[in-house]
CSV table of C-alpha atoms in Angstrom, one decimal:
chain,number,residue,atom,x,y,z
A,1,ILE,CA,80.6,240.7,-221.4
A,2,GLY,CA,78.2,243.3,-222.8
A,3,GLY,CA,76.0,246.1,-221.8
A,4,SER,CA,72.6,246.8,-223.3
A,5,ILE,CA,71.8,242.9,-223.9
A,6,PHE,CA,68.6,243.0,-222.0
A,7,MET,CA,66.4,245.7,-223.7
A,8,GLN,CA,63.0,244.1,-224.9
A,9,ARG,CA,63.2,245.0,-228.4
A,10,GLU,CA,61.6,243.2,-231.8
A,11,GLY,CA,62.0,239.3,-231.6
A,12,TRP,CA,63.4,239.6,-228.0
A,13,LYS,CA,61.9,235.6,-227.7
A,14,GLU,CA,63.9,235.0,-229.4
A,15,ASN,CA,66.9,236.7,-228.6
A,16,THR,CA,65.8,235.1,-224.9
A,17,GLU,CA,65.8,231.9,-225.5
A,18,ARG,CA,69.1,233.0,-227.5
A,19,LYS,CA,70.9,233.6,-224.2
A,20,LYS,CA,69.6,230.5,-222.5
A,21,ARG,CA,71.2,227.8,-224.7
A,22,MET,CA,74.7,229.9,-224.1
A,23,LEU,CA,74.3,227.7,-220.3
A,24,VAL,CA,76.3,224.6,-220.0
A,25,LYS,CA,75.3,222.2,-217.5
A,26,ASN,CA,77.4,221.8,-214.2
A,27,GLN,CA,79.7,225.3,-215.7
A,28,PRO,CA,79.7,228.9,-213.5
A,29,PHE,CA,78.5,231.5,-216.2
A,30,PHE,CA,78.5,235.0,-215.0
A,31,VAL,CA,77.4,239.0,-216.9
A,32,LEU,CA,79.4,241.9,-216.6
A,33,GLY,CA,78.5,245.2,-217.2
A,34,ALA,CA,74.9,244.7,-218.4
A,35,ASN,CA,72.6,247.3,-217.8
A,36,PHE,CA,68.4,245.9,-217.9
A,37,GLY,CA,65.9,247.8,-220.4
A,38,PRO,CA,64.3,250.1,-221.5
A,39,TYR,CA,61.0,247.0,-221.6
A,40,ASN,CA,57.6,247.6,-221.7
A,41,SER,CA,55.9,244.3,-220.3
A,42,GLU,CA,55.9,242.5,-217.9
A,43,GLU,CA,56.7,239.2,-219.4
A,44,PHE,CA,59.8,240.3,-220.9
A,45,TYR,CA,60.7,240.8,-217.1
A,46,LEU,CA,59.9,237.6,-215.7
A,47,GLU,CA,61.0,235.7,-218.9
A,48,ASN,CA,64.7,237.6,-218.2
A,49,ARG,CA,64.0,237.2,-214.5
A,50,LYS,CA,63.5,233.0,-215.2
A,51,LEU,CA,66.8,233.6,-217.0
A,52,ILE,CA,69.5,235.9,-214.7
A,53,LYS,CA,68.6,233.3,-212.0
A,54,ASN,CA,70.4,230.7,-213.6
A,55,TYR,CA,73.6,233.1,-213.6
A,56,THR,CA,76.4,232.5,-210.8
A,57,ASP,CA,76.9,236.3,-210.7
A,58,ILE,CA,75.2,239.1,-212.8
A,59,CYS,CA,77.3,242.6,-212.0
A,60,PHE,CA,74.7,245.3,-213.6
A,61,ARG,CA,76.4,248.8,-213.9
A,62,ASP,CA,73.3,250.9,-213.4
A,63,LYS,CA,71.3,251.2,-209.7
A,64,TYR,CA,68.1,250.8,-211.5
A,65,SER,CA,69.0,247.8,-213.4
A,66,TYR,CA,70.1,246.4,-209.8
A,67,THR,CA,66.8,247.4,-208.1
A,68,LEU,CA,65.2,245.4,-210.8
A,69,PHE,CA,66.6,242.4,-209.0
A,70,ASN,CA,68.9,243.1,-205.8
A,71,ASP,CA,66.2,240.4,-203.8
A,72,LEU,CA,68.7,237.3,-205.8
A,73,ASN,CA,71.4,236.6,-204.1
A,74,ASN,CA,73.5,235.9,-207.6
A,75,VAL,CA,72.6,239.3,-208.2
A,76,ARG,CA,75.2,242.8,-208.1
A,77,MET,CA,76.7,246.5,-209.2
A,78,ALA,CA,79.7,247.7,-210.1
A,79,ASP,CA,80.6,250.8,-212.2
A,80,ASP,CA,81.2,250.0,-215.9
A,81,ILE,CA,83.4,247.5,-216.7
A,82,VAL,CA,85.4,250.2,-218.6
A,83,PHE,CA,86.3,252.1,-215.5
A,84,GLN,CA,88.2,248.8,-215.2
A,85,LEU,CA,90.6,249.8,-217.2
A,86,LYS,CA,93.6,250.9,-216.0
A,87,ARG,CA,96.1,253.8,-217.9
A,88,THR,CA,97.9,255.9,-216.3
A,89,ASP,CA,97.8,260.0,-216.7
A,90,ASN,CA,99.4,261.1,-220.1
A,91,GLN,CA,100.5,257.8,-221.2
A,92,TYR,CA,99.8,258.9,-224.6
A,93,ARG,CA,101.0,262.1,-225.9
A,94,ASN,CA,100.4,263.6,-229.0
A,95,ASN,CA,101.1,267.1,-230.4
A,96,LYS,CA,99.4,266.7,-233.2
A,97,LYS,CA,95.1,268.1,-232.8
A,98,ASN,CA,92.9,266.1,-233.8
A,99,ILE,CA,89.5,265.2,-232.0
A,100,VAL,CA,87.3,262.0,-232.5
A,101,ILE,CA,84.3,261.6,-233.7
A,102,SER,CA,82.2,258.3,-232.5
A,103,VAL,CA,79.2,257.6,-234.9
A,104,ILE,CA,76.5,256.0,-234.8
A,105,LYS,CA,73.6,255.2,-237.8
A,106,PRO,CA,70.3,256.4,-236.1
A,107,SER,CA,67.9,254.7,-238.3
A,108,PHE,CA,69.1,250.9,-236.8
A,109,ARG,CA,67.4,252.2,-233.7
A,110,LYS,CA,63.7,252.0,-234.8
A,111,ASN,CA,63.3,255.0,-232.5
A,112,LEU,CA,65.1,256.8,-234.4
A,113,GLU,CA,64.2,256.4,-237.8
A,114,GLY,CA,63.8,259.4,-240.0
A,115,TYR,CA,67.0,261.2,-238.2
A,116,ASP,CA,69.5,259.7,-240.5
A,117,GLU,CA,69.9,262.2,-242.9
A,118,ILE,CA,70.0,265.3,-240.1
A,119,TYR,CA,72.1,263.8,-238.0
A,120,TYR,CA,74.9,262.8,-240.8
A,121,GLN,CA,74.8,266.6,-242.2
A,122,LYS,CA,75.2,267.3,-238.6
A,123,ILE,CA,78.7,265.2,-237.7
A,124,LYS,CA,79.9,266.8,-241.3
A,125,GLU,CA,79.0,270.7,-239.7
A,126,ILE,CA,81.2,269.3,-237.1
A,127,ALA,CA,83.8,268.2,-239.1
A,128,ILE,CA,84.2,270.9,-240.7
A,129,TYR,CA,84.2,273.3,-238.2
A,130,PHE,CA,86.9,271.6,-236.6
A,131,ILE,CA,88.5,271.4,-239.9
A,132,ASN,CA,88.7,275.0,-240.6
A,133,LYS,CA,90.0,275.5,-237.0
A,134,GLY,CA,93.3,273.4,-238.0
A,135,TYR,CA,91.8,270.0,-236.0
A,136,GLU,CA,92.2,266.5,-238.1
A,137,VAL,CA,88.8,265.0,-237.4
A,138,ILE,CA,89.1,261.1,-237.1
A,139,LEU,CA,86.0,259.0,-237.3
A,140,ILE,CA,85.0,255.9,-235.4
A,141,SER,CA,82.8,252.8,-235.7
A,142,PHE,CA,82.7,251.3,-233.4
A,143,CYS,CA,80.0,248.4,-234.1
A,144,LYS,CA,79.9,247.8,-237.9
A,145,HIS,CA,76.2,245.1,-237.1
A,146,GLU,CA,74.5,248.2,-235.7
A,147,GLY,CA,75.9,250.3,-238.9
A,148,ASP,CA,78.7,252.6,-237.5
A,149,GLU,CA,80.9,252.1,-240.3
A,150,GLU,CA,78.1,252.2,-243.1
A,151,ALA,CA,77.5,255.7,-241.4
A,152,ILE,CA,80.8,257.0,-241.4
A,153,GLU,CA,80.4,256.0,-245.2
A,154,SER,CA,76.9,258.2,-245.6
A,155,VAL,CA,79.0,261.4,-243.8
A,156,MET,CA,82.5,260.6,-246.1
A,157,SER,CA,80.0,260.8,-249.2
A,158,ILE,CA,78.6,264.3,-247.6
A,159,LEU,CA,81.8,266.3,-247.1
A,160,PRO,CA,83.1,268.7,-250.0
A,161,THR,CA,86.1,267.3,-252.0
A,162,SER,CA,88.5,269.3,-250.2
A,163,TYR,CA,88.0,268.3,-246.6
A,164,GLN,CA,88.2,264.6,-246.5
A,165,SER,CA,92.2,264.7,-246.9
A,166,SER,CA,92.0,266.0,-243.2
A,167,ILE,CA,89.0,263.1,-242.2
A,168,LYS,CA,90.5,260.3,-241.0
A,169,LYS,CA,88.6,256.4,-240.5
A,170,HIS,CA,89.1,254.4,-238.4
A,171,PHE,CA,87.1,250.8,-237.5
A,172,TYR,CA,87.3,249.4,-234.5
A,173,ASN,CA,87.3,245.4,-235.1
A,174,LEU,CA,88.8,243.8,-231.9
A,175,ASN,CA,92.1,246.3,-232.6
A,176,ILE,CA,91.8,247.9,-228.7
A,177,GLU,CA,95.2,248.5,-228.5
A,178,GLU,CA,94.9,251.3,-231.4
A,179,THR,CA,91.5,252.4,-230.3
A,180,LEU,CA,92.6,253.4,-227.3
A,181,ASN,CA,95.8,255.1,-228.5
A,182,ILE,CA,93.1,256.9,-230.7
A,183,ILE,CA,91.6,258.0,-227.8
A,184,SER,CA,93.3,258.6,-224.9
A,185,SER,CA,95.9,261.0,-228.2
A,186,SER,CA,93.0,262.4,-229.4
A,187,ASN,CA,91.9,266.4,-227.7
A,188,PHE,CA,88.8,265.8,-227.0
A,189,VAL,CA,85.7,263.5,-228.1
A,190,VAL,CA,82.5,264.0,-229.7
A,191,ALA,CA,80.7,261.0,-228.2
A,192,THR,CA,77.3,259.6,-229.7
A,193,ARG,CA,77.7,256.1,-228.5
A,194,PHE,CA,77.7,254.9,-225.1
A,195,HIS,CA,81.3,253.8,-224.7
A,196,SER,CA,83.0,256.6,-226.7
A,197,MET,CA,81.8,258.9,-223.9
A,198,ILE,CA,83.1,256.8,-221.2
A,199,LEU,CA,87.0,256.0,-223.0
A,200,GLY,CA,86.8,260.0,-223.2
A,201,TRP,CA,85.9,260.7,-219.5
A,202,LEU,CA,88.4,258.2,-218.7
A,203,TYR,CA,91.7,259.3,-220.8
A,204,ARG,CA,90.2,262.9,-219.1
A,205,LYS,CA,89.4,263.9,-222.1
A,206,PRO,CA,87.0,266.8,-222.7
A,207,VAL,CA,83.6,265.3,-223.9
A,208,PHE,CA,81.1,266.4,-226.0
C-alpha cells in the first residue's frame, strides 16, 4: 500500500531492483493506492512497466497513471485508499479550538532545496496568527524519514517562547487511531502533506 512509490528520483534503478526483490515466486502480489511519476525518461517507464506486468493486481489512484498502463489486464483505478476509511459523521467532537498543521522539510525534495527557511517562517506566522485568535496549534509529522520531525523542531526553534506553550507536537509512528483522532477533532487543517489534506476532507474539515 503506497502513494508516490513510482517517482523517478536519483538512484531509481536500485529502487526498481529492490521492488523486484519484493516479489515472491508463486505468491500473489498486490499494489494498492499508487500513482506513477513524475518521471522524465522512457527507460524509467519501460523498466517499471516490466515490473508492473508481474504484479497480480495494481490499483492506481489517478487517471493519468492508469492511462499509462491501462492496456495491461492487471491494472485498474480507484479513489485514493485513504477515502476507504469509514468514519461516521461527527464521531469525534471537541469543544476546544484547535488547528492541525502538517509540516514537511522542503529540501528533502531536490526541486525545493533552498526553501526551508521561508517555509518554516510561514508555518511560524500561521501558528502565531491562530494562537492570537485563541486556537491551540498541533504540528503533525507524517514521515520521519522525509524530515517532518526535524522540520517541526526547526519551526519550534524560531517561535517566541511565549507561544510555545500553545503548540503541541504529534509524530505519527504507526499510532493511527491517535493521529486520526487529532485530525477528526480539529477545527480545520493546514495541509502541506497530501494525506493530511485527504484526511481533512474525509472528516469534512475546512482544509487550507
